[in-house]
XYZ file of C-alpha atoms in Angstrom:
318
model
C 0.000 0.000 0.000
C 2.901 2.373 0.742
C 4.181 2.055 -2.812
C 0.766 3.028 -4.148
C 0.691 6.205 -2.021
C 3.547 7.961 -3.768
C 4.408 11.525 -2.686
C 3.476 14.516 -4.811
C 7.105 15.697 -4.992
C 10.190 13.926 -6.299
C 11.936 13.324 -2.977
C 10.993 12.466 0.579
C 13.017 12.397 3.793
C 10.462 10.812 6.137
C 11.562 7.495 7.616
C 9.523 4.596 6.214
C 8.454 3.370 9.671
C 7.261 6.852 10.674
C 5.542 7.278 7.327
C 3.633 4.033 7.813
C 2.500 5.148 11.284
C 1.340 8.505 9.964
C -0.551 6.964 7.046
C -2.304 4.516 9.376
C -3.295 7.364 11.693
C -4.560 9.419 8.741
C -6.501 6.445 7.382
C -8.125 5.981 10.798
C -8.909 9.709 11.040
C -10.641 9.860 7.672
C -12.083 6.339 7.685
C -13.899 6.809 10.991
C -14.611 10.535 10.526
C -12.733 11.217 13.754
C -10.693 13.929 12.059
C -6.987 14.740 12.068
C -7.246 16.966 15.159
C -8.764 14.219 17.313
C -6.272 11.592 16.176
C -3.337 13.962 16.676
C -4.286 14.276 20.364
C -3.309 10.649 20.989
C -0.026 9.444 22.502
C 1.880 8.393 19.385
C 4.491 11.107 18.859
C 3.059 12.634 15.678
C 1.771 16.204 15.738
C -1.288 17.505 13.926
C 0.927 19.560 11.614
C 2.948 16.460 10.656
C -0.200 14.452 9.943
C -1.705 17.192 7.806
C 1.564 17.605 5.912
C 1.702 13.852 5.207
C -1.945 13.838 4.098
C -1.313 16.690 1.645
C 1.770 14.975 0.236
C 0.521 11.405 -0.044
C -3.276 11.287 -0.212
C -3.994 11.944 -3.886
C -7.024 10.611 -5.748
C -4.861 8.375 -7.952
C -2.828 7.101 -5.015
C -5.863 6.300 -2.875
C -7.502 4.389 -5.709
C -4.314 2.381 -6.308
C -4.035 1.653 -2.585
C -7.639 0.459 -2.503
C -6.968 -1.893 -5.410
C -3.906 -3.320 -3.659
C -5.843 -3.880 -0.433
C -8.655 -5.625 -2.315
C -6.240 -7.843 -4.255
C -4.312 -8.748 -1.095
C -7.577 -9.625 0.651
C -8.685 -11.862 -2.202
C -5.304 -13.625 -2.211
C -5.289 -14.162 1.570
C -8.820 -15.542 1.896
C -9.087 -19.235 2.670
C -11.923 -21.042 0.962
C -12.616 -23.131 4.086
C -13.377 -19.926 6.019
C -14.801 -17.528 3.410
C -16.323 -20.049 1.039
C -15.824 -20.220 -2.688
C -15.136 -16.899 -4.360
C -17.873 -15.375 -6.489
C -17.830 -13.418 -9.734
C -20.674 -11.062 -8.844
C -20.783 -7.716 -7.050
C -23.582 -5.564 -5.679
C -23.735 -1.825 -6.274
C -25.681 1.009 -4.702
C -25.274 4.640 -3.677
C -24.921 6.273 -0.266
C -25.735 9.881 0.564
C -23.396 11.657 2.977
C -24.327 15.010 4.463
C -21.693 17.682 3.887
C -21.113 21.318 4.783
C -22.258 23.977 2.326
C -18.711 25.262 1.884
C -17.640 21.912 0.423
C -17.358 22.485 -3.346
C -18.841 19.027 -4.021
C -21.950 19.584 -1.889
C -25.230 19.446 -3.810
C -28.900 19.359 -2.980
C -30.339 15.880 -3.600
C -34.117 15.818 -3.958
C -34.167 12.037 -3.504
C -32.592 12.300 -0.045
C -34.020 15.692 0.874
C -30.828 17.428 1.891
C -27.372 18.690 0.997
C -24.431 16.364 0.699
C -22.457 14.150 -1.640
C -23.403 10.882 -3.300
C -20.964 7.959 -3.362
C -21.609 4.900 -5.517
C -20.103 1.605 -4.299
C -19.362 -1.788 -5.837
C -19.162 -4.401 -3.063
C -18.435 -8.103 -3.476
C -20.170 -10.709 -1.306
C -17.346 -10.776 1.245
C -17.964 -7.057 1.950
C -14.856 -5.898 0.099
C -15.246 -2.666 -1.874
C -13.732 -3.037 -5.330
C -14.730 0.405 -6.632
C -16.184 3.710 -5.430
C -16.982 6.944 -7.215
C -18.415 10.360 -6.416
C -21.621 11.236 -8.281
C -23.439 14.494 -8.784
C -27.164 14.753 -8.208
C -28.033 14.494 -11.914
C -25.738 11.557 -12.732
C -27.180 8.299 -14.006
C -26.806 5.429 -11.548
C -26.980 3.032 -14.501
C -23.861 4.700 -15.908
C -22.207 4.567 -12.476
C -22.889 0.833 -12.178
C -21.343 0.175 -15.598
C -18.307 2.389 -14.904
C -17.567 0.501 -11.700
C -17.700 -2.852 -13.457
C -15.351 -1.630 -16.178
C -12.905 0.403 -14.053
C -12.490 -1.476 -10.747
C -8.954 -2.652 -11.742
C -8.847 -5.480 -9.175
C -8.029 -9.124 -9.906
C -11.683 -10.086 -9.449
C -13.296 -11.264 -12.688
C -16.705 -9.664 -12.224
C -19.318 -11.363 -14.402
C -22.532 -10.142 -12.774
C -23.857 -7.024 -11.064
C -26.661 -6.985 -8.488
C -28.487 -3.655 -8.532
C -31.659 -2.302 -6.995
C -34.684 -1.252 -9.019
C -32.788 1.721 -10.522
C -30.843 -0.709 -12.701
C -33.724 -2.365 -14.512
C -33.779 0.109 -17.404
C -33.782 -1.220 -20.942
C -30.708 0.796 -21.899
C -28.893 -0.719 -18.898
C -29.749 -4.248 -20.026
C -28.641 -3.409 -23.559
C -25.253 -1.956 -22.627
C -24.391 -4.673 -20.109
C -25.260 -7.368 -22.646
C -22.962 -5.749 -25.197
C -20.218 -5.380 -22.566
C -20.410 -9.088 -21.755
C -21.683 -9.314 -18.184
C -25.048 -9.990 -16.511
C -27.209 -7.243 -15.063
C -29.117 -8.730 -12.106
C -31.625 -6.208 -10.736
C -34.223 -6.598 -8.024
C -37.445 -5.835 -9.867
C -40.242 -4.045 -8.057
C -43.799 -4.112 -9.444
C -42.876 -7.022 -11.662
C -46.561 -7.458 -12.461
C -46.332 -4.318 -14.602
C -43.298 -5.434 -16.638
C -44.003 -6.185 -20.288
C -42.406 -9.089 -22.162
C -41.409 -8.659 -25.803
C -42.209 -11.353 -28.338
C -39.348 -13.002 -30.283
C -41.134 -12.436 -33.609
C -44.478 -11.925 -35.274
C -44.826 -15.634 -35.980
C -44.985 -16.239 -32.197
C -48.079 -14.101 -31.550
C -50.264 -17.130 -30.771
C -47.579 -19.213 -29.044
C -47.809 -17.841 -25.500
C -51.558 -17.711 -24.820
C -51.158 -17.878 -21.023
C -48.877 -14.812 -21.116
C -51.004 -12.781 -23.506
C -51.727 -10.024 -20.947
C -48.003 -9.569 -20.236
C -46.830 -9.729 -23.864
C -46.297 -6.756 -26.148
C -44.865 -6.196 -29.631
C -42.042 -8.281 -31.187
C -38.383 -7.277 -30.951
C -37.311 -5.285 -34.012
C -34.328 -7.427 -34.993
C -33.932 -5.510 -38.274
C -33.062 -2.332 -36.322
C -30.301 -4.215 -34.496
C -28.975 -5.735 -37.716
C -28.915 -2.453 -39.612
C -26.969 -0.663 -36.859
C -24.795 -3.525 -35.679
C -21.394 -1.984 -36.496
C -22.188 1.284 -34.711
C -23.845 -0.673 -31.907
C -20.544 -2.392 -31.125
C -18.542 0.846 -31.314
C -19.998 2.485 -28.205
C -19.525 -0.435 -25.778
C -15.983 -0.830 -27.125
C -15.300 2.833 -26.361
C -16.537 2.279 -22.798
C -14.422 -0.853 -22.391
C -11.143 0.706 -23.582
C -11.819 3.980 -21.756
C -12.003 6.397 -24.679
C -15.511 7.465 -23.609
C -17.425 7.373 -20.347
C -20.798 5.671 -19.996
C -22.294 8.903 -18.656
C -21.190 10.862 -21.748
C -22.624 8.264 -24.126
C -25.967 8.099 -22.300
C -26.232 11.893 -22.193
C -25.618 12.066 -25.917
C -28.346 9.534 -26.600
C -30.745 11.185 -24.147
C -30.559 14.422 -26.130
C -31.354 12.542 -29.353
C -33.588 9.658 -28.278
C -34.531 8.951 -31.892
C -30.898 8.137 -32.787
C -30.924 4.805 -34.707
C -28.040 3.356 -32.665
C -29.828 4.238 -29.436
C -32.978 2.572 -30.738
C -30.973 -0.534 -31.635
C -29.413 -0.580 -28.156
C -32.887 -0.338 -26.634
C -34.041 -3.318 -28.697
C -31.087 -5.356 -27.396
C -32.032 -4.278 -23.882
C -35.669 -5.225 -24.351
C -34.703 -8.682 -25.540
C -32.268 -9.156 -22.652
C -34.731 -7.825 -20.084
C -37.417 -10.190 -21.336
C -35.026 -13.141 -20.963
C -34.054 -12.023 -17.455
C -37.648 -11.447 -16.263
C -38.694 -14.888 -17.500
C -35.763 -16.423 -15.626
C -36.384 -14.287 -12.536
C -40.037 -15.338 -12.309
C -39.360 -19.067 -12.354
C -36.067 -19.228 -10.442
C -36.500 -18.704 -6.685
C -32.798 -19.330 -6.118
C -31.957 -16.382 -8.383
C -34.335 -14.140 -6.441
C -32.678 -15.141 -3.153
C -29.205 -14.702 -4.652
C -29.981 -11.132 -5.768
C -31.548 -10.289 -2.401
C -28.538 -11.665 -0.515
C -26.147 -9.685 -2.703
C -28.074 -6.443 -2.159
C -28.201 -7.114 1.595
C -24.393 -6.997 1.595
C -24.253 -3.535 0.038
C -27.076 -2.315 2.301
C -25.052 -3.519 5.282
C -22.055 -1.631 3.914
C -24.150 1.533 3.572
C -25.419 1.094 7.114
C -21.878 0.862 8.471
C -20.901 4.011 6.588
C -23.887 5.902 7.948
C -23.025 4.708 11.480
C -19.602 6.337 11.170
C -21.178 9.521 9.870
C -23.697 9.671 12.714
C -20.898 9.320 15.237
C -19.138 12.248 13.599
C -22.331 14.354 13.701
C -22.820 13.706 17.417
C -19.187 14.573 18.084
C -19.475 17.800 16.067
C -22.652 18.857 17.877
C -20.939 18.629 21.249
C -18.109 20.950 20.225
C -18.429 24.726 20.657
C -18.805 26.743 17.391
């Protein structure tokens, strides 16, 4: 982890043992929301000024992300199957809202949560290890955030599936994840209102018992006519030349774009397949619920730390 947290400058005279102590103290200060001032008051021989200097020099966005990847990889390597069970290839993702002061430049008003703060989107594997996190603004698409985390986590985990809450059941989300080669596994609310698309016009009389839930056939010709361009956008996301958010915003402005329509048709086909599987497979329903319980537990732990910080702050004089 120390190698990942490289200093901003080109040289450093701090002893490695002292540096490790300072970084651990800083990690505790920020990770528990105790703050540098509180941690500096302990009996460890490091002043508040020294801790703040080390934080400025070593805690960069790139360095922290690299350190997180190293910690995750080391955890995966150290886990014993007899204790932790067999490793999985699926992660759960969800967002957490943290209250923040108005003077924070990232603070925004979130209508969904009814207050000011910042929104962090997590990707958590079943052993409660975070493989990716990102800061979102209040207008960002959580579908795009889920895809970005799957593509950019940089750990050794081969993620093949993504549990998401009801925000992830959009048709464009199903289309993009299918083209990117992994399974979108959402928890579907109001499943009785979901429509299933027919494979073709020749199948109109095949599913009589599902007639009330069936709608028009998939337009396979739209997919075929735009296939080359359809592959271009997921490839750009995979190699990092374009972000998912930028692509979705472009399509949102021009919803009649033929490539967007083709991507929607792919999503409708994939969503129909998933809903049919979800309805008949109780084990899949339990698996998705268990995965989402892990990320909800993670969110609860984060909020517990934040509440402790709020109580501490309220007891201090202004």
